[in-house]
Coordinates of C-alpha atoms and ligand atoms in Angstrom, one line a residue:
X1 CA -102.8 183.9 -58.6
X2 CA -104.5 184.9 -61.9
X3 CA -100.6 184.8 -63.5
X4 CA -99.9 181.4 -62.1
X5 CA -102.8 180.0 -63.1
X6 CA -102.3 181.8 -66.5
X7 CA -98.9 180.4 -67.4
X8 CA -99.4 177.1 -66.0
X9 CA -102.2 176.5 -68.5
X10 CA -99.7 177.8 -71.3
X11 CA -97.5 175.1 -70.4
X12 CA -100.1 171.5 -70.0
X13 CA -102.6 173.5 -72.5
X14 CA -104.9 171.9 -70.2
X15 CA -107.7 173.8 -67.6
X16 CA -105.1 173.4 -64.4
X17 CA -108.1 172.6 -62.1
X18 CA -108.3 170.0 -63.9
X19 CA -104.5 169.2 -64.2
X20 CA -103.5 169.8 -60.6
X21 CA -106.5 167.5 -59.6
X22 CA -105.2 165.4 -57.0
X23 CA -106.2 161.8 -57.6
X24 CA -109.6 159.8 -56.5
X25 CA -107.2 157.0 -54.7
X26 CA -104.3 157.6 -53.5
X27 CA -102.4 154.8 -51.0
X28 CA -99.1 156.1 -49.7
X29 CA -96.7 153.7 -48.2
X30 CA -99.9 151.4 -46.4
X31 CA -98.5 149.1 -44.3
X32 CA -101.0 146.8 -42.6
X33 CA -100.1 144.1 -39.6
X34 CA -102.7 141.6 -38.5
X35 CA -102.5 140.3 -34.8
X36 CA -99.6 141.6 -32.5
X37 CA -96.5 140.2 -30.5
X38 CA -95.2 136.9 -32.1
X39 CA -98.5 136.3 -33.9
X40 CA -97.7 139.6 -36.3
X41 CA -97.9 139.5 -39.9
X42 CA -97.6 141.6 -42.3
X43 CA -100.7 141.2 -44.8
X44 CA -99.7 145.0 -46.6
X45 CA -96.3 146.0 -47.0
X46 CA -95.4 149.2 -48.3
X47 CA -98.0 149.1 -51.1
X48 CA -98.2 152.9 -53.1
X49 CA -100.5 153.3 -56.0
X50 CA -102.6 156.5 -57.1
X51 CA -106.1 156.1 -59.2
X52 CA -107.4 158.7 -61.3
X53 CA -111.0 159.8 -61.5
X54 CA -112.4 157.7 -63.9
X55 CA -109.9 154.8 -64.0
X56 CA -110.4 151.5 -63.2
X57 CA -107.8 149.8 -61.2
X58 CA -107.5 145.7 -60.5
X59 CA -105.8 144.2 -57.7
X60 CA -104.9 141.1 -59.4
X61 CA -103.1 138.0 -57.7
X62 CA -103.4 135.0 -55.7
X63 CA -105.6 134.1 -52.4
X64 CA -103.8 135.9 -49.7
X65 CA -101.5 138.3 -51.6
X66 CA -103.1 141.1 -49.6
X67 CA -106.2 142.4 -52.2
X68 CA -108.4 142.9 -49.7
X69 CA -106.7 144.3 -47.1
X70 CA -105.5 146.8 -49.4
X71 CA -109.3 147.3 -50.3
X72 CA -110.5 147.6 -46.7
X73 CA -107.7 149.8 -45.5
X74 CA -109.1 152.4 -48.1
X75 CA -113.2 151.4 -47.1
X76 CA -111.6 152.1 -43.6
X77 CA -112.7 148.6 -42.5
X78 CA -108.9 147.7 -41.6
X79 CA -106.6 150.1 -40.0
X80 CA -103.2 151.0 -41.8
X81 CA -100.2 150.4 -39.2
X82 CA -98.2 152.7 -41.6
X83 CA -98.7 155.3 -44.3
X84 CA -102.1 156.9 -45.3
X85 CA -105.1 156.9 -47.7
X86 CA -105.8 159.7 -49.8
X87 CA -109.7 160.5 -51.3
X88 CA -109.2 163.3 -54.3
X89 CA -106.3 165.0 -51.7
X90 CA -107.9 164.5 -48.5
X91 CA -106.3 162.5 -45.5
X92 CA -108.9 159.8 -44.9
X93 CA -107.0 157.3 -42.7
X94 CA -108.7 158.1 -39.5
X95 CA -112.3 158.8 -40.7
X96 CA -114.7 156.0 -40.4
X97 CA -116.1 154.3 -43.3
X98 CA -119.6 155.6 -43.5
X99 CA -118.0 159.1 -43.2
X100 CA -115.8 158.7 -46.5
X101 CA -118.1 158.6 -49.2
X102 CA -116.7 155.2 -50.8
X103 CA -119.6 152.3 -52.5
X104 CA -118.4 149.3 -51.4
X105 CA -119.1 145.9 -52.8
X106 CA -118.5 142.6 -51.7
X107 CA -118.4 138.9 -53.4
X108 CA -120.4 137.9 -50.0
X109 CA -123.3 140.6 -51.5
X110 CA -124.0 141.4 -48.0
X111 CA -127.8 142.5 -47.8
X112 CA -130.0 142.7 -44.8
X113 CA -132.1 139.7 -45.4
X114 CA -135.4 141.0 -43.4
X115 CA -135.4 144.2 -45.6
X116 CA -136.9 144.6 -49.0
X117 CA -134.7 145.3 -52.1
X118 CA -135.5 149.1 -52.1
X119 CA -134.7 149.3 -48.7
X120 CA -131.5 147.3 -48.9
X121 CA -131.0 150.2 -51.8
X122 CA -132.1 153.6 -49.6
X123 CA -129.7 152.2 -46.7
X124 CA -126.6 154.7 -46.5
X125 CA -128.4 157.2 -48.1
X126 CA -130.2 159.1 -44.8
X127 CA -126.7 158.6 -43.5
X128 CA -125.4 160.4 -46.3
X129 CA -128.3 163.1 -45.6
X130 CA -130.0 162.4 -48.9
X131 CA -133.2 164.5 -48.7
X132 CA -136.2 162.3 -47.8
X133 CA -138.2 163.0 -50.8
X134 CA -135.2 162.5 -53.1
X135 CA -134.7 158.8 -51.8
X136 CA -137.5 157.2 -53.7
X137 CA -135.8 158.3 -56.9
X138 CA -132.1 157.4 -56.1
X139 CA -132.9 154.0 -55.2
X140 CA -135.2 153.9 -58.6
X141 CA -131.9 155.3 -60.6
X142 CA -129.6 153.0 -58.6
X143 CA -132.3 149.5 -59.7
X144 CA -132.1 151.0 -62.8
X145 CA -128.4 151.3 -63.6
X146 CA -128.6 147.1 -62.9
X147 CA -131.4 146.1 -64.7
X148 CA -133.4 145.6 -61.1
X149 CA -136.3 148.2 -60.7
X150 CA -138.9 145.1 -61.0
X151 CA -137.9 143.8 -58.1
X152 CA -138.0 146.7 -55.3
X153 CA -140.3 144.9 -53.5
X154 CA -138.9 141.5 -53.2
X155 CA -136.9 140.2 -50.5
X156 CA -133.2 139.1 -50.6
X157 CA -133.9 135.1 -50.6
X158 CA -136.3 135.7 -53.4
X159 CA -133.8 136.5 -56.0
X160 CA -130.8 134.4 -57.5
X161 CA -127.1 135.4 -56.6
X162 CA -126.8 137.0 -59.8
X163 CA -130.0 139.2 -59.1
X164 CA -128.8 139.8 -55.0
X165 CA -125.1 140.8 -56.3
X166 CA -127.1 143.6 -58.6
X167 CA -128.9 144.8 -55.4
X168 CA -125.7 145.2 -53.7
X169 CA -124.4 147.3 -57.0
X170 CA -127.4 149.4 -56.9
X171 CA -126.8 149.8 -52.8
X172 CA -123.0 151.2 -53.6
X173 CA -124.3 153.0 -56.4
X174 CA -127.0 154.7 -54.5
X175 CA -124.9 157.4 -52.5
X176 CA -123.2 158.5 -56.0
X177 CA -120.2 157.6 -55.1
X178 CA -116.5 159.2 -56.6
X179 CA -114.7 155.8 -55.3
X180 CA -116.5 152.2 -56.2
X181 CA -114.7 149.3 -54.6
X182 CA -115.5 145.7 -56.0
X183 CA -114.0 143.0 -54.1
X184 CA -114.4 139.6 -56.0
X185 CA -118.2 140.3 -56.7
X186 CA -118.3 137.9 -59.3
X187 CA -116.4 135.0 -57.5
X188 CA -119.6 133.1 -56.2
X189 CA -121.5 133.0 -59.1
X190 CA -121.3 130.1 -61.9
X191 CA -118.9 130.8 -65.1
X192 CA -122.1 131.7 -67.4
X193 CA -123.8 134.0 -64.9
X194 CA -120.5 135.3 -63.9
X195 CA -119.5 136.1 -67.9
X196 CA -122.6 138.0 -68.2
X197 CA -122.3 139.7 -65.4
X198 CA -118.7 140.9 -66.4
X199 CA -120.1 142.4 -69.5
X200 CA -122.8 144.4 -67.7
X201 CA -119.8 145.8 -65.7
X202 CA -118.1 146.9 -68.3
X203 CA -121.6 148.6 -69.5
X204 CA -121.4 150.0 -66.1
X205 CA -117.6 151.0 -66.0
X206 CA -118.6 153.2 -69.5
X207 CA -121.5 154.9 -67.9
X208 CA -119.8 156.0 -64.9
X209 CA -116.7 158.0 -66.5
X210 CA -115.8 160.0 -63.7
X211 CA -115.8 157.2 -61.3
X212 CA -112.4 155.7 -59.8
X213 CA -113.1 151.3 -59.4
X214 CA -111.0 149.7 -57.5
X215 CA -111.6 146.1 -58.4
X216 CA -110.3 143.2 -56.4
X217 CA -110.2 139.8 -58.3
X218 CA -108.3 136.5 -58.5
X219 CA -109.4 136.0 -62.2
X220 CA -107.0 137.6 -64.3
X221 CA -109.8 137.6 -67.4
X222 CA -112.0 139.9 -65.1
X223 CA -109.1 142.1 -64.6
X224 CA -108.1 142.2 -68.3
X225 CA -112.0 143.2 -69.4
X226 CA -112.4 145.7 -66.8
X227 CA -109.1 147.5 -65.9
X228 CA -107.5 150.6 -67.8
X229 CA -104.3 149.2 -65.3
X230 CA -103.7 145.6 -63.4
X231 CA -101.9 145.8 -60.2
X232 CA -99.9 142.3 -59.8
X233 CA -99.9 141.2 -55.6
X234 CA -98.0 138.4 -54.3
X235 CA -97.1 138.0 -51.2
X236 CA -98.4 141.5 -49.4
X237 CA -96.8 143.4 -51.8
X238 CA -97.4 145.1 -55.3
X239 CA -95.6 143.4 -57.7
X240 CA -95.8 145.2 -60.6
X241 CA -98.5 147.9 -62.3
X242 CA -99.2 149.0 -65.8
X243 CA -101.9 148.4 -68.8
X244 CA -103.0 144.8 -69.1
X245 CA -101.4 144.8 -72.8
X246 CA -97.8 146.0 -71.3
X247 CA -97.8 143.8 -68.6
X248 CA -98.8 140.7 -71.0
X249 CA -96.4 141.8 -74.3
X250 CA -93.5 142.7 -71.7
X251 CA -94.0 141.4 -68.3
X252 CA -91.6 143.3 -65.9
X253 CA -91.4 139.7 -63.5
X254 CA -91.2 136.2 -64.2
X255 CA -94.4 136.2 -61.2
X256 CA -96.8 138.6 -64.0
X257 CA -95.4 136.6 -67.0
X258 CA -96.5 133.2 -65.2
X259 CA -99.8 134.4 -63.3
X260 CA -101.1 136.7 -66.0
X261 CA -101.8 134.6 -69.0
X262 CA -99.8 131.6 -68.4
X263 CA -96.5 131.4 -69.6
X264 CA -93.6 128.8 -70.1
X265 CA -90.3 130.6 -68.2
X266 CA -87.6 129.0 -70.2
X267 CA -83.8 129.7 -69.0
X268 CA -81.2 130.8 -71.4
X269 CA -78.4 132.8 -71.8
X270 CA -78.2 136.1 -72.9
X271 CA -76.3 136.3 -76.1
X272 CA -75.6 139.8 -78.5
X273 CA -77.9 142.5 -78.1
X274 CA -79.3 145.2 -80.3
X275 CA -81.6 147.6 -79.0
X276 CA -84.6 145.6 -78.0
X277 CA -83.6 142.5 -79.7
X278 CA -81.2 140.0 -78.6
X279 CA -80.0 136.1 -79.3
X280 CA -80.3 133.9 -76.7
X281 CA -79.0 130.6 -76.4
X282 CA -81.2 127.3 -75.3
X283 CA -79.8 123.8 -75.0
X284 CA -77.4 124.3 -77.3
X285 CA -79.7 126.3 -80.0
X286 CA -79.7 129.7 -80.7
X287 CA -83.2 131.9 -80.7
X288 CA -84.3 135.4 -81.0
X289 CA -85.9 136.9 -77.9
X290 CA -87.5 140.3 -77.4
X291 CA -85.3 142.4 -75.0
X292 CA -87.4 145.0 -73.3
X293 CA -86.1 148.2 -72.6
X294 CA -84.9 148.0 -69.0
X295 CA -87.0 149.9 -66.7
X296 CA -84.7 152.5 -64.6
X297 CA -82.9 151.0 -61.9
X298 CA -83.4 147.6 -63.0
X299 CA -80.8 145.4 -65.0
X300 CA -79.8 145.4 -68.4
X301 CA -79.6 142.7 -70.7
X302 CA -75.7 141.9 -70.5
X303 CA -74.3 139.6 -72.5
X304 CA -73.7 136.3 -70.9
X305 CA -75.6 137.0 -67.9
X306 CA -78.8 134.2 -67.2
X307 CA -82.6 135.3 -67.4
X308 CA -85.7 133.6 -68.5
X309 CA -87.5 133.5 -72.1
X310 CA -91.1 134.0 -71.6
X311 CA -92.5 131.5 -74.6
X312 CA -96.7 131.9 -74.5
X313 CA -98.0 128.6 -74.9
X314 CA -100.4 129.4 -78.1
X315 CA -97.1 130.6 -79.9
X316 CA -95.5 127.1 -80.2
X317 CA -96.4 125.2 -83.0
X318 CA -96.8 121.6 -83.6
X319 CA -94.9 120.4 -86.8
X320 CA -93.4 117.5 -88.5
X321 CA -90.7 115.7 -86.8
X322 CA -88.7 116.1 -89.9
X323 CA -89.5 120.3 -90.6
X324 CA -86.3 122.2 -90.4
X325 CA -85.5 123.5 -87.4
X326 CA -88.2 121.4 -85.5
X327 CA -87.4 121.1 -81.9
X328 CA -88.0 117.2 -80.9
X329 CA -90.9 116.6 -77.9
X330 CA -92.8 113.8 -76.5
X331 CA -96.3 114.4 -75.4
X332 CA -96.8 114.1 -71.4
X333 CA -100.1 115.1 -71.0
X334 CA -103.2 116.5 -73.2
X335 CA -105.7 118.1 -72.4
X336 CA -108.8 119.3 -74.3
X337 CA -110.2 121.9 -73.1
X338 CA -113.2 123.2 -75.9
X339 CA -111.4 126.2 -78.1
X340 CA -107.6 124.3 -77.6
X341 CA -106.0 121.6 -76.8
X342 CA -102.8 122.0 -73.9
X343 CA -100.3 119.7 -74.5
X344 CA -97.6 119.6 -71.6
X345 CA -94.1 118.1 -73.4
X346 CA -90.5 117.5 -72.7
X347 CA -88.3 119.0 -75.4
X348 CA -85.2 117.1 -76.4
X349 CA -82.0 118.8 -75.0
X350 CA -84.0 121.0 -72.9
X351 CA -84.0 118.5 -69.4
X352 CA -86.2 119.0 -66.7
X353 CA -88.0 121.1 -68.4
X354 CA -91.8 120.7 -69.2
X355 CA -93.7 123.1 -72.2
X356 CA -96.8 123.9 -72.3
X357 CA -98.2 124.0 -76.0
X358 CA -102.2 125.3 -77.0
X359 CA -102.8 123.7 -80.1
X360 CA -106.1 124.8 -81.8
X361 CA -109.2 122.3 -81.4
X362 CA -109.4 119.3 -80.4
X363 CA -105.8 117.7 -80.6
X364 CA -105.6 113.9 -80.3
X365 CA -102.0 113.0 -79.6
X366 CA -101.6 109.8 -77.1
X367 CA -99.4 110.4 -74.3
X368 CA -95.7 108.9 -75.3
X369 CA -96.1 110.4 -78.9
X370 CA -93.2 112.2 -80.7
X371 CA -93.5 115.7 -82.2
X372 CA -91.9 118.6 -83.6
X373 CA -92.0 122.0 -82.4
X374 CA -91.6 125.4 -83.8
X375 CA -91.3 128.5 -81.7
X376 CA -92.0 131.6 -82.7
X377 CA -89.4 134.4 -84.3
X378 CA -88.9 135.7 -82.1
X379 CA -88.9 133.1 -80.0
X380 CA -90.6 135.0 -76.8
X381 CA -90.1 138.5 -74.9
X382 CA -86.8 137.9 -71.9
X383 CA -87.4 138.4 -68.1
X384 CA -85.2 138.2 -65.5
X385 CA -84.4 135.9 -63.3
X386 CA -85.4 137.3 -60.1
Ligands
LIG1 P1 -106.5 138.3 -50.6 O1 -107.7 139.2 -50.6 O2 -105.5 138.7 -51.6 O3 -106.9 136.9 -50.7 P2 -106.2 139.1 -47.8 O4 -105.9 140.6 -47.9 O5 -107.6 138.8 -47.4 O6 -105.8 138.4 -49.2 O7 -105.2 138.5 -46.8 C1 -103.9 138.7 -46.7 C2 -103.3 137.9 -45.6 O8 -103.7 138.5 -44.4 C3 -103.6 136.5 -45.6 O9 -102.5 135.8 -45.1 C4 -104.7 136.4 -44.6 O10 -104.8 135.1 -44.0 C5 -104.4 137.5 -43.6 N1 -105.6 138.1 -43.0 C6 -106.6 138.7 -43.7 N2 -107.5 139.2 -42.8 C7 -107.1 138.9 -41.6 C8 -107.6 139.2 -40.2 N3 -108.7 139.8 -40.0 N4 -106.8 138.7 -39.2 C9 -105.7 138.1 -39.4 N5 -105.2 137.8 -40.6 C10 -105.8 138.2 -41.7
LIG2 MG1 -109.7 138.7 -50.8

């Protein structure tokens, strides 16, 4: 034993009990299946990911790609139909919820409206057999994590839904939890509460370092403040995974390229190659493109084969009709929208195709108007098709 352990640490150069951890979150092949006979659907298919201690991990993707069934089939609230979840190496599929340990949070906040806020806090921890005379201090530590210990005498309908969602932080937080789950707790409150609400997460996030998140949103900007990894969903299934930055610079799918920070998906052809950059062809006009490495067991870049050119919409630039190389347009559509202007144009030579263009400030172009564009060099990053 005292060998193993010896040359295994020679080899990561790390403590091995802290190596060989196993991780917080582990979902192996989940399959989940709402209803039965002909009414069955699949809401979960086949979706594996692992969390580290410490990480924080968003489910990001549309209403009803399955975020929260994923969610609630590690709270226990939802019963996989396949495959297992894992707490730091232990099997907790068939353990009940209260029974694995997990703070939960939910965008609905969830108190019990006849208790006070302290009580609403101390809840779950008897369960958890928190010593009586330690409870008083917990729920004072939990208040205090979220800015709340005033008010541990007030009643749920006496605070704002800013103030409630903090109690039901301070609730999950209470038990010490190694796993905090976060489905869309910011979704009912209004854009300025919800901003500064996002920032005391993140204030949060660094003050729990040993704590996995799972964190369930729609709102891809709350997923790129908070997550050390984005998890795309569509359609019951995990799309893609990595760090915000890699899915955004290189996005493995033309799905992430369009749903994570909007993106025009223009289709070209794949000219020459050279490592990771390539020329691409576009109505007739040649363009550099970025050519990502292909990940194994997906396709390569072949010459004359069809994919898409991701273009980011703050990347084009409005010029003079008679610049070289502008591209002609005609304004459809603009829309101001404080910081930028969106322009939505047709581009000469490019048919059926609509762009859309940020332009900084407020823009004035009438709809009808001609105008050149530039895109960048290179021109935008290649995805393929399917
Ligand atoms: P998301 O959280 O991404 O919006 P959900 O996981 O809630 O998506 O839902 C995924 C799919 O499963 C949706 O089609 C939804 O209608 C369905 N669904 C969710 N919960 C239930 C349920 N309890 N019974 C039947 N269908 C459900
Ligand atoms: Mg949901």
């Amino acid at each position: 034993m005292a060998n193993i352990r010896a040359s295994s640490t020679a080899r990561t150069g790390l403590d091995t009990t802290v190596a060989d951890a196993p991780p917080a979150i582990v979902f192996d092949r989940v399959g989940v299946v709402y209803g039965r006979g002909r009414k069955a659907a699949w809401a979960l298919v086949d979706f594996n990911l692992r969390v580290a201690a410490g990480e924080t991990v968003a489910l990001l993707g549309p209403s009803g790609s399955g975020k929260s069934t994923a969610l609630n089939a590690l709270a226990g609230f939802v019963r996989p139909s396949t495959g297992a979840v894992r707490l730091a190496g232990r099997d907790v599929t068939d353990l009940s919820p209260a029974r694995r340990g997990i703070g939960v949070v939910l965008q609905s906040y969830a108190l019990f409206p006849h208790m006070r806020v302290a009580d609403n806090v101390a809840f779950g921890l008897t369960s958890h057999r928190v010593p009586r005379g330690e409870i008083a201090s917990r729920v004072t530590e939990a208040l205090d994590m979220v800015g709340m210990s005033h008010f541990g005498t007030r009643l749920p309908r006496e605070l704002s839904g800013g103030q409630q969602q903090r109690v039901a932080i301070a609730r999950a937080l209470a038990i010490r939890p190694r796993v905090l789950l976060l489905d869309e707790p910011l979704a009912a409150l209004d854009a300025q509460l919800r901003q500064s609400m996002l920032t005391e997460l993140q204030r949060l996030k660094e003050s729990l370092p040993d704590t996995a998140m799972l964190y369930v949103t729609h709102d891809q900007g709350e997923a790129l403040a908070l997550a050390d990894r984005i998890v795309v969903m569509n359609d019951a299934r995990l799309m893609d995974v990595g760090t915000a930055k890699d899915l955004w610079a290189r996005p493995p799918t033309s799905f992430t390229a369009a749903f994570l920070g909007g993106a025009n998906l223009v289709p070209c052809t794949v000219g020459r190659v050279i490592g990771t950059s390539a020329l691409v062809s576009v109505a007739h006009q040649t363009l550099g493109a970025e050519a990502p490495q292909p990940a194994v067991g997906k396709v390569d870049w072949a010459p004359g084969s069809a994919a898409l050119l991701c273009i980011r919409p703050h990347t084009i630039k409005v010029v003079g009709l008679g610049d070289r190389d502008a591209l002609r347009a005609r304004v459809n559509a603009s829309v101001w929208r404080g910081a930028s202007t969106r322009l939505v144009v047709s581009v000469h030579g490019l048919p059926d195709q609509l762009l859309d263009v940020d332009v900084p400030g407020a823009a004035t172009y009438a709809v009808g108007t001609e105008i050149g564009l530039r895109f960048p060099e290179p021109a935008g990053v290649l995805v393929a098709t399917t």
